């Protein structure tokens, strides 16, 4: 079986000034900056990215963005391009987050353009999929996840696919304190891996990390991370404090 290094990514969302971000990242790098057993990624807001990038120099913690625009440059007020992210040594980018989908109206086709732009520019997409509570309760979870996954990854080549990271984030579990049971999460993760096998190939699907996201905390992480198809976590609330985030990194390191 392929060994997939676990990945813990912190999505700071619209939190932390540059100074707050610097303080947090100093704590993280002091404690986990030289770890090689877990991949750690932090995704600060754009305003804090340059300072965080400087502080991450020489550490193994990677820098992620929370979004990008698929065009190279131009008249797109308020947007940020892949080139701009690359210039700050960004390596990962969260795409298709449910907050972007629901609050900012992002549709599958636009998210797909972003995924393709990220891959073309050597940025690893952390590509999010997940169902709402209504969809889960109506039995549509797997159909919704399949539609989002196939649409979001359309046109991704087999060679590019190994750089994709998928995050399964049930929308009803994000920021709510409600976590999916390990069985619910593992079922969808295994389903996603089967879809990835069909889309790309078995060896490629075995390489792709599938993160769980939705109220992951130190208390529930060990059980989730022990599931065969859960390869890490995309963390919102618990990534805003060094202590809880570092506990999640430690939980991911346990074999
Ligand atoms: C997220 O927004 O990606 C997320 C998982 O948030 P939280 O951990 O706060 O539920």
PDB file of C-alpha atoms and ligand atoms in Angstrom:
ATOM      1  CA  UNK A   1       0.000   0.000   0.000  1.00  0.00           C
ATOM      2  CA  UNK A   2       1.228   3.493  -0.827  1.00  0.00           C
ATOM      3  CA  UNK A   3       2.337   5.481   2.169  1.00  0.00           C
ATOM      4  CA  UNK A   4       0.765   8.916   2.101  1.00  0.00           C
ATOM      5  CA  UNK A   5       2.383  11.467   4.388  1.00  0.00           C
ATOM      6  CA  UNK A   6      -0.331  13.096   6.478  1.00  0.00           C
ATOM      7  CA  UNK A   7      -1.008  16.773   5.843  1.00  0.00           C
ATOM      8  CA  UNK A   8      -2.391  19.279   8.327  1.00  0.00           C
ATOM      9  CA  UNK A   9      -3.440  22.588   6.764  1.00  0.00           C
ATOM     10  CA  UNK A  10      -4.661  25.603   8.709  1.00  0.00           C
ATOM     11  CA  UNK A  11      -7.205  27.852   7.028  1.00  0.00           C
ATOM     12  CA  UNK A  12      -7.068  31.111   8.965  1.00  0.00           C
ATOM     13  CA  UNK A  13      -9.902  32.591   6.880  1.00  0.00           C
ATOM     14  CA  UNK A  14     -10.467  36.338   7.553  1.00  0.00           C
ATOM     15  CA  UNK A  15      -8.599  36.270  10.861  1.00  0.00           C
ATOM     16  CA  UNK A  16      -5.246  37.657  12.050  1.00  0.00           C
ATOM     17  CA  UNK A  17      -3.595  40.963  11.270  1.00  0.00           C
ATOM     18  CA  UNK A  18      -0.033  40.744   9.944  1.00  0.00           C
ATOM     19  CA  UNK A  19       1.275  41.120  13.504  1.00  0.00           C
ATOM     20  CA  UNK A  20      -1.048  38.419  14.878  1.00  0.00           C
ATOM     21  CA  UNK A  21      -0.105  36.129  12.012  1.00  0.00           C
ATOM     22  CA  UNK A  22       3.594  36.652  12.660  1.00  0.00           C
ATOM     23  CA  UNK A  23       3.180  35.815  16.344  1.00  0.00           C
ATOM     24  CA  UNK A  24       1.292  32.618  15.546  1.00  0.00           C
ATOM     25  CA  UNK A  25       3.686  31.474  12.875  1.00  0.00           C
ATOM     26  CA  UNK A  26       6.674  32.068  15.151  1.00  0.00           C
ATOM     27  CA  UNK A  27       5.136  29.674  17.671  1.00  0.00           C
ATOM     28  CA  UNK A  28       4.368  27.114  14.994  1.00  0.00           C
ATOM     29  CA  UNK A  29       7.812  27.113  13.442  1.00  0.00           C
ATOM     30  CA  UNK A  30       9.523  26.974  16.834  1.00  0.00           C
ATOM     31  CA  UNK A  31       7.604  23.805  17.690  1.00  0.00           C
ATOM     32  CA  UNK A  32       7.060  22.103  14.337  1.00  0.00           C
ATOM     33  CA  UNK A  33       9.232  23.903  11.802  1.00  0.00           C
ATOM     34  CA  UNK A  34      11.680  21.050  11.376  1.00  0.00           C
ATOM     35  CA  UNK A  35       9.181  18.195  11.293  1.00  0.00           C
ATOM     36  CA  UNK A  36       9.425  15.902   8.328  1.00  0.00           C
ATOM     37  CA  UNK A  37       6.913  13.240   9.402  1.00  0.00           C
ATOM     38  CA  UNK A  38       3.855  15.439   8.765  1.00  0.00           C
ATOM     39  CA  UNK A  39       3.365  18.072   6.085  1.00  0.00           C
ATOM     40  CA  UNK A  40       2.176  21.311   7.667  1.00  0.00           C
ATOM     41  CA  UNK A  41       0.616  24.151   5.675  1.00  0.00           C
ATOM     42  CA  UNK A  42      -0.671  27.513   6.903  1.00  0.00           C
ATOM     43  CA  UNK A  43      -3.059  29.644   4.845  1.00  0.00           C
ATOM     44  CA  UNK A  44      -3.076  33.204   6.202  1.00  0.00           C
ATOM     45  CA  UNK A  45      -5.119  36.059   4.735  1.00  0.00           C
ATOM     46  CA  UNK A  46      -3.431  37.776   1.776  1.00  0.00           C
ATOM     47  CA  UNK A  47      -2.360  40.797   3.835  1.00  0.00           C
ATOM     48  CA  UNK A  48      -0.242  38.611   6.134  1.00  0.00           C
ATOM     49  CA  UNK A  49       1.251  36.428   3.462  1.00  0.00           C
ATOM     50  CA  UNK A  50       4.474  38.290   2.740  1.00  0.00           C
ATOM     51  CA  UNK A  51       5.467  38.491   6.406  1.00  0.00           C
ATOM     52  CA  UNK A  52       4.557  34.859   7.035  1.00  0.00           C
ATOM     53  CA  UNK A  53       6.501  33.828   3.950  1.00  0.00           C
ATOM     54  CA  UNK A  54       9.636  35.476   5.354  1.00  0.00           C
ATOM     55  CA  UNK A  55       9.163  33.784   8.716  1.00  0.00           C
ATOM     56  CA  UNK A  56       8.734  30.380   7.080  1.00  0.00           C
ATOM     57  CA  UNK A  57      12.059  30.649   5.264  1.00  0.00           C
ATOM     58  CA  UNK A  58      14.222  27.766   6.460  1.00  0.00           C
ATOM     59  CA  UNK A  59      11.338  25.816   7.985  1.00  0.00           C
ATOM     60  CA  UNK A  60       9.391  22.871   6.614  1.00  0.00           C
ATOM     61  CA  UNK A  61       6.044  24.570   7.178  1.00  0.00           C
ATOM     62  CA  UNK A  62       4.548  25.456   3.815  1.00  0.00           C
ATOM     63  CA  UNK A  63       2.616  28.547   2.804  1.00  0.00           C
ATOM     64  CA  UNK A  64      -0.854  28.270   1.311  1.00  0.00           C
ATOM     65  CA  UNK A  65      -3.312  30.824  -0.052  1.00  0.00           C
ATOM     66  CA  UNK A  66      -7.051  30.828   0.514  1.00  0.00           C
ATOM     67  CA  UNK A  67      -7.965  31.586  -3.096  1.00  0.00           C
ATOM     68  CA  UNK A  68      -6.681  32.703  -6.485  1.00  0.00           C
ATOM     69  CA  UNK A  69      -8.068  34.088  -9.718  1.00  0.00           C
ATOM     70  CA  UNK A  70      -7.499  31.903 -12.785  1.00  0.00           C
ATOM     71  CA  UNK A  71      -6.330  34.758 -15.053  1.00  0.00           C
ATOM     72  CA  UNK A  72      -2.672  35.718 -15.168  1.00  0.00           C
ATOM     73  CA  UNK A  73      -3.271  39.438 -14.580  1.00  0.00           C
ATOM     74  CA  UNK A  74      -5.572  42.261 -15.632  1.00  0.00           C
ATOM     75  CA  UNK A  75      -8.697  44.153 -14.631  1.00  0.00           C
ATOM     76  CA  UNK A  76      -9.957  41.940 -11.803  1.00  0.00           C
ATOM     77  CA  UNK A  77     -10.332  44.306  -8.867  1.00  0.00           C
ATOM     78  CA  UNK A  78      -9.683  42.654  -5.548  1.00  0.00           C
ATOM     79  CA  UNK A  79      -8.251  39.454  -7.005  1.00  0.00           C
ATOM     80  CA  UNK A  80      -4.866  37.740  -6.747  1.00  0.00           C
ATOM     81  CA  UNK A  81      -3.126  35.680  -9.464  1.00  0.00           C
ATOM     82  CA  UNK A  82      -1.048  32.533  -9.311  1.00  0.00           C
ATOM     83  CA  UNK A  83       2.057  34.535 -10.325  1.00  0.00           C
ATOM     84  CA  UNK A  84       1.587  36.842  -7.339  1.00  0.00           C
ATOM     85  CA  UNK A  85       1.328  33.849  -5.022  1.00  0.00           C
ATOM     86  CA  UNK A  86       4.361  32.150  -6.540  1.00  0.00           C
ATOM     87  CA  UNK A  87       6.381  35.338  -6.004  1.00  0.00           C
ATOM     88  CA  UNK A  88       5.713  34.928  -2.261  1.00  0.00           C
ATOM     89  CA  UNK A  89       6.789  31.250  -2.319  1.00  0.00           C
ATOM     90  CA  UNK A  90       3.257  29.992  -1.887  1.00  0.00           C
ATOM     91  CA  UNK A  91       3.015  26.260  -2.577  1.00  0.00           C
ATOM     92  CA  UNK A  92      -0.640  25.402  -1.878  1.00  0.00           C
ATOM     93  CA  UNK A  93      -3.988  27.068  -2.512  1.00  0.00           C
ATOM     94  CA  UNK A  94      -7.425  26.291  -1.084  1.00  0.00           C
ATOM     95  CA  UNK A  95     -10.000  26.190  -3.880  1.00  0.00           C
ATOM     96  CA  UNK A  96     -13.727  25.502  -3.875  1.00  0.00           C
ATOM     97  CA  UNK A  97     -14.132  26.077  -0.153  1.00  0.00           C
ATOM     98  CA  UNK A  98     -17.815  25.963   0.776  1.00  0.00           C
ATOM     99  CA  UNK A  99     -17.660  29.576   1.980  1.00  0.00           C
ATOM    100  CA  UNK A 100     -16.494  30.616  -1.497  1.00  0.00           C
ATOM    101  CA  UNK A 101     -19.241  28.502  -3.037  1.00  0.00           C
ATOM    102  CA  UNK A 102     -22.102  29.691  -0.847  1.00  0.00           C
ATOM    103  CA  UNK A 103     -21.148  33.250   0.195  1.00  0.00           C
ATOM    104  CA  UNK A 104     -19.430  34.302  -3.031  1.00  0.00           C
ATOM    105  CA  UNK A 105     -21.393  32.271  -5.573  1.00  0.00           C
ATOM    106  CA  UNK A 106     -18.473  30.270  -6.963  1.00  0.00           C
ATOM    107  CA  UNK A 107     -19.675  27.526  -9.299  1.00  0.00           C
ATOM    108  CA  UNK A 108     -18.014  24.258 -10.284  1.00  0.00           C
ATOM    109  CA  UNK A 109     -16.882  25.541 -13.713  1.00  0.00           C
ATOM    110  CA  UNK A 110     -15.108  28.579 -12.223  1.00  0.00           C
ATOM    111  CA  UNK A 111     -13.519  26.451  -9.516  1.00  0.00           C
ATOM    112  CA  UNK A 112     -12.300  24.116 -12.249  1.00  0.00           C
ATOM    113  CA  UNK A 113     -10.589  27.051 -14.026  1.00  0.00           C
ATOM    114  CA  UNK A 114      -8.860  27.885 -10.750  1.00  0.00           C
ATOM    115  CA  UNK A 115      -7.715  24.302 -10.212  1.00  0.00           C
ATOM    116  CA  UNK A 116      -6.248  24.202 -13.729  1.00  0.00           C
ATOM    117  CA  UNK A 117      -4.557  27.595 -13.253  1.00  0.00           C
ATOM    118  CA  UNK A 118      -3.057  26.478  -9.952  1.00  0.00           C
ATOM    119  CA  UNK A 119      -1.632  23.279 -11.431  1.00  0.00           C
ATOM    120  CA  UNK A 120      -0.270  25.108 -14.480  1.00  0.00           C
ATOM    121  CA  UNK A 121       1.622  27.379 -12.083  1.00  0.00           C
ATOM    122  CA  UNK A 122       3.001  24.660  -9.822  1.00  0.00           C
ATOM    123  CA  UNK A 123       0.607  25.430  -6.981  1.00  0.00           C
ATOM    124  CA  UNK A 124      -0.999  22.472  -5.250  1.00  0.00           C
ATOM    125  CA  UNK A 125      -4.757  22.884  -5.033  1.00  0.00           C
ATOM    126  CA  UNK A 126      -6.446  21.909  -1.791  1.00  0.00           C
ATOM    127  CA  UNK A 127      -9.684  21.294  -3.609  1.00  0.00           C
ATOM    128  CA  UNK A 128     -12.756  21.217  -1.327  1.00  0.00           C
ATOM    129  CA  UNK A 129     -15.944  19.253  -1.851  1.00  0.00           C
ATOM    130  CA  UNK A 130     -18.822  18.496   0.498  1.00  0.00           C
ATOM    131  CA  UNK A 131     -22.551  18.343   0.970  1.00  0.00           C
ATOM    132  CA  UNK A 132     -24.915  20.583   2.908  1.00  0.00           C
ATOM    133  CA  UNK A 133     -27.103  19.253   5.706  1.00  0.00           C
ATOM    134  CA  UNK A 134     -30.180  19.241   3.446  1.00  0.00           C
ATOM    135  CA  UNK A 135     -28.259  17.247   0.852  1.00  0.00           C
ATOM    136  CA  UNK A 136     -27.056  14.736   3.450  1.00  0.00           C
ATOM    137  CA  UNK A 137     -30.511  14.310   4.916  1.00  0.00           C
ATOM    138  CA  UNK A 138     -32.014  13.726   1.493  1.00  0.00           C
ATOM    139  CA  UNK A 139     -29.462  10.987   0.761  1.00  0.00           C
ATOM    140  CA  UNK A 140     -27.659  13.021  -1.910  1.00  0.00           C
ATOM    141  CA  UNK A 141     -24.200  13.147  -0.281  1.00  0.00           C
ATOM    142  CA  UNK A 142     -22.354  10.886  -2.711  1.00  0.00           C
ATOM    143  CA  UNK A 143     -24.022  12.377  -5.791  1.00  0.00           C
ATOM    144  CA  UNK A 144     -23.132  15.908  -4.684  1.00  0.00           C
ATOM    145  CA  UNK A 145     -19.536  14.951  -3.918  1.00  0.00           C
ATOM    146  CA  UNK A 146     -19.204  13.134  -7.252  1.00  0.00           C
ATOM    147  CA  UNK A 147     -20.580  16.095  -9.228  1.00  0.00           C
ATOM    148  CA  UNK A 148     -18.274  18.585  -7.478  1.00  0.00           C
ATOM    149  CA  UNK A 149     -15.249  16.322  -7.812  1.00  0.00           C
ATOM    150  CA  UNK A 150     -15.704  15.480 -11.489  1.00  0.00           C
ATOM    151  CA  UNK A 151     -16.506  19.071 -12.449  1.00  0.00           C
ATOM    152  CA  UNK A 152     -13.699  20.569 -10.383  1.00  0.00           C
ATOM    153  CA  UNK A 153     -11.069  18.188 -11.741  1.00  0.00           C
ATOM    154  CA  UNK A 154     -12.188  18.245 -15.407  1.00  0.00           C
ATOM    155  CA  UNK A 155      -9.182  18.523 -17.699  1.00  0.00           C
ATOM    156  CA  UNK A 156      -6.630  17.639 -15.007  1.00  0.00           C
ATOM    157  CA  UNK A 157      -4.110  15.221 -16.509  1.00  0.00           C
ATOM    158  CA  UNK A 158      -2.978  12.026 -14.837  1.00  0.00           C
ATOM    159  CA  UNK A 159       0.481  13.594 -14.359  1.00  0.00           C
ATOM    160  CA  UNK A 160      -0.985  16.686 -12.685  1.00  0.00           C
ATOM    161  CA  UNK A 161      -3.419  14.743 -10.524  1.00  0.00           C
ATOM    162  CA  UNK A 162      -0.829  13.534  -8.027  1.00  0.00           C
ATOM    163  CA  UNK A 163      -0.313  17.193  -7.013  1.00  0.00           C
ATOM    164  CA  UNK A 164      -3.977  17.642  -6.163  1.00  0.00           C
ATOM    165  CA  UNK A 165      -5.084  17.435  -2.550  1.00  0.00           C
ATOM    166  CA  UNK A 166      -8.791  16.847  -2.026  1.00  0.00           C
ATOM    167  CA  UNK A 167     -10.537  18.062   1.121  1.00  0.00           C
ATOM    168  CA  UNK A 168     -13.831  16.482   2.048  1.00  0.00           C
ATOM    169  CA  UNK A 169     -15.666  19.071   4.106  1.00  0.00           C
ATOM    170  CA  UNK A 170     -19.287  18.356   4.976  1.00  0.00           C
ATOM    171  CA  UNK A 171     -20.693  21.887   5.027  1.00  0.00           C
ATOM    172  CA  UNK A 172     -22.831  21.138   8.085  1.00  0.00           C
ATOM    173  CA  UNK A 173     -19.673  20.355  10.064  1.00  0.00           C
ATOM    174  CA  UNK A 174     -17.718  23.516   9.209  1.00  0.00           C
ATOM    175  CA  UNK A 175     -17.411  25.877  12.146  1.00  0.00           C
ATOM    176  CA  UNK A 176     -20.427  24.293  13.815  1.00  0.00           C
ATOM    177  CA  UNK A 177     -18.757  21.994  16.320  1.00  0.00           C
ATOM    178  CA  UNK A 178     -20.642  19.102  14.658  1.00  0.00           C
ATOM    179  CA  UNK A 179     -18.123  16.634  13.377  1.00  0.00           C
ATOM    180  CA  UNK A 180     -18.880  13.828  10.943  1.00  0.00           C
ATOM    181  CA  UNK A 181     -18.628  10.422  12.586  1.00  0.00           C
ATOM    182  CA  UNK A 182     -15.548   8.466  11.600  1.00  0.00           C
ATOM    183  CA  UNK A 183     -17.807   6.085   9.650  1.00  0.00           C
ATOM    184  CA  UNK A 184     -19.491   8.944   7.758  1.00  0.00           C
ATOM    185  CA  UNK A 185     -16.135  10.523   6.932  1.00  0.00           C
ATOM    186  CA  UNK A 186     -14.376   7.290   5.958  1.00  0.00           C
ATOM    187  CA  UNK A 187     -17.305   6.268   3.719  1.00  0.00           C
ATOM    188  CA  UNK A 188     -17.044   9.476   1.694  1.00  0.00           C
ATOM    189  CA  UNK A 189     -13.228   9.421   1.629  1.00  0.00           C
ATOM    190  CA  UNK A 190     -13.231   5.856   0.279  1.00  0.00           C
ATOM    191  CA  UNK A 191     -15.858   6.878  -2.289  1.00  0.00           C
ATOM    192  CA  UNK A 192     -13.661   9.813  -3.367  1.00  0.00           C
ATOM    193  CA  UNK A 193     -10.660   7.502  -3.756  1.00  0.00           C
ATOM    194  CA  UNK A 194     -12.727   5.165  -5.933  1.00  0.00           C
ATOM    195  CA  UNK A 195     -13.749   8.119  -8.102  1.00  0.00           C
ATOM    196  CA  UNK A 196     -10.129   9.266  -8.344  1.00  0.00           C
ATOM    197  CA  UNK A 197      -9.161   5.748  -9.444  1.00  0.00           C
ATOM    198  CA  UNK A 198     -11.754   5.933 -12.232  1.00  0.00           C
ATOM    199  CA  UNK A 199     -10.702   9.457 -13.241  1.00  0.00           C
ATOM    200  CA  UNK A 200      -6.934   8.917 -13.169  1.00  0.00           C
ATOM    201  CA  UNK A 201      -5.664   5.435 -12.240  1.00  0.00           C
ATOM    202  CA  UNK A 202      -5.212   3.277  -9.166  1.00  0.00           C
ATOM    203  CA  UNK A 203      -1.574   4.309  -8.541  1.00  0.00           C
ATOM    204  CA  UNK A 204      -2.437   8.003  -8.886  1.00  0.00           C
ATOM    205  CA  UNK A 205      -5.502   7.703  -6.615  1.00  0.00           C
ATOM    206  CA  UNK A 206      -3.340   5.973  -4.015  1.00  0.00           C
ATOM    207  CA  UNK A 207      -0.979   8.949  -4.021  1.00  0.00           C
ATOM    208  CA  UNK A 208      -3.610  11.693  -3.660  1.00  0.00           C
ATOM    209  CA  UNK A 209      -4.141  12.966  -0.122  1.00  0.00           C
ATOM    210  CA  UNK A 210      -7.771  13.313   0.944  1.00  0.00           C
ATOM    211  CA  UNK A 211      -8.146  15.604   3.955  1.00  0.00           C
ATOM    212  CA  UNK A 212     -11.115  15.773   6.279  1.00  0.00           C
ATOM    213  CA  UNK A 213     -12.385  19.215   7.267  1.00  0.00           C
ATOM    214  CA  UNK A 214     -15.205  20.202   9.594  1.00  0.00           C
ATOM    215  CA  UNK A 215     -14.692  20.945  13.278  1.00  0.00           C
ATOM    216  CA  UNK A 216     -11.583  18.788  13.524  1.00  0.00           C
ATOM    217  CA  UNK A 217     -10.135  19.273  17.011  1.00  0.00           C
ATOM    218  CA  UNK A 218      -7.451  17.561  19.116  1.00  0.00           C
ATOM    219  CA  UNK A 219     -10.210  15.532  20.806  1.00  0.00           C
ATOM    220  CA  UNK A 220     -11.678  14.001  17.645  1.00  0.00           C
ATOM    221  CA  UNK A 221      -8.623  14.022  15.364  1.00  0.00           C
ATOM    222  CA  UNK A 222      -6.912  10.762  16.420  1.00  0.00           C
ATOM    223  CA  UNK A 223      -9.914   8.638  15.491  1.00  0.00           C
ATOM    224  CA  UNK A 224     -10.520  10.434  12.211  1.00  0.00           C
ATOM    225  CA  UNK A 225      -6.841  10.349  11.246  1.00  0.00           C
ATOM    226  CA  UNK A 226      -6.655   6.619  11.933  1.00  0.00           C
ATOM    227  CA  UNK A 227      -9.097   5.873   9.094  1.00  0.00           C
ATOM    228  CA  UNK A 228      -7.475   4.286   6.045  1.00  0.00           C
ATOM    229  CA  UNK A 229      -8.561   6.999   3.586  1.00  0.00           C
ATOM    230  CA  UNK A 230      -8.220  10.077   5.805  1.00  0.00           C
ATOM    231  CA  UNK A 231      -4.822  11.573   5.054  1.00  0.00           C
ATOM    232  CA  UNK A 232      -4.940  14.685   7.174  1.00  0.00           C
ATOM    233  CA  UNK A 233      -7.099  17.650   8.001  1.00  0.00           C
ATOM    234  CA  UNK A 234      -8.096  21.077   6.738  1.00  0.00           C
ATOM    235  CA  UNK A 235      -8.529  22.996   9.947  1.00  0.00           C
ATOM    236  CA  UNK A 236     -10.403  26.249  10.501  1.00  0.00           C
ATOM    237  CA  UNK A 237     -11.111  27.222  14.111  1.00  0.00           C
ATOM    238  CA  UNK A 238      -8.481  25.013  15.729  1.00  0.00           C
ATOM    239  CA  UNK A 239      -5.746  26.436  13.477  1.00  0.00           C
ATOM    240  CA  UNK A 240      -6.035  29.903  15.000  1.00  0.00           C
ATOM    241  CA  UNK A 241      -4.178  28.977  18.168  1.00  0.00           C
ATOM    242  CA  UNK A 242      -0.746  27.412  18.216  1.00  0.00           C
ATOM    243  CA  UNK A 243      -1.591  24.927  20.924  1.00  0.00           C
ATOM    244  CA  UNK A 244      -4.570  23.247  19.271  1.00  0.00           C
ATOM    245  CA  UNK A 245      -2.989  23.329  15.821  1.00  0.00           C
ATOM    246  CA  UNK A 246       0.231  21.763  17.103  1.00  0.00           C
ATOM    247  CA  UNK A 247      -1.770  19.063  18.879  1.00  0.00           C
ATOM    248  CA  UNK A 248      -3.363  18.218  15.545  1.00  0.00           C
ATOM    249  CA  UNK A 249       0.066  18.024  13.925  1.00  0.00           C
ATOM    250  CA  UNK A 250       1.161  15.645  16.662  1.00  0.00           C
ATOM    251  CA  UNK A 251      -2.005  13.558  16.215  1.00  0.00           C
ATOM    252  CA  UNK A 252      -1.256  13.255  12.501  1.00  0.00           C
ATOM    253  CA  UNK A 253       2.261  12.002  13.212  1.00  0.00           C
ATOM    254  CA  UNK A 254       1.053   8.981  15.145  1.00  0.00           C
ATOM    255  CA  UNK A 255       1.356   5.949  12.894  1.00  0.00           C
TER     256      UNK A 255
HETATM  257  C1  LIG B   1     -12.847  24.974   7.169  1.00  0.00           C
HETATM  258  O1  LIG B   1     -13.380  26.059   7.061  1.00  0.00           O
HETATM  259  O2  LIG B   1     -12.204  24.511   6.218  1.00  0.00           O
HETATM  260  C2  LIG B   1     -13.013  24.248   8.414  1.00  0.00           C
HETATM  261  C3  LIG B   1     -12.813  22.963   8.409  1.00  0.00           C
HETATM  262  O3  LIG B   1     -13.392  24.982   9.526  1.00  0.00           O
HETATM  263  P1  LIG B   1     -13.590  24.422  11.028  1.00  0.00           P
HETATM  264  O4  LIG B   1     -12.402  23.571  11.347  1.00  0.00           O
HETATM  265  O5  LIG B   1     -13.666  25.646  11.863  1.00  0.00           O
HETATM  266  O6  LIG B   1     -14.857  23.626  11.019  1.00  0.00           O
END
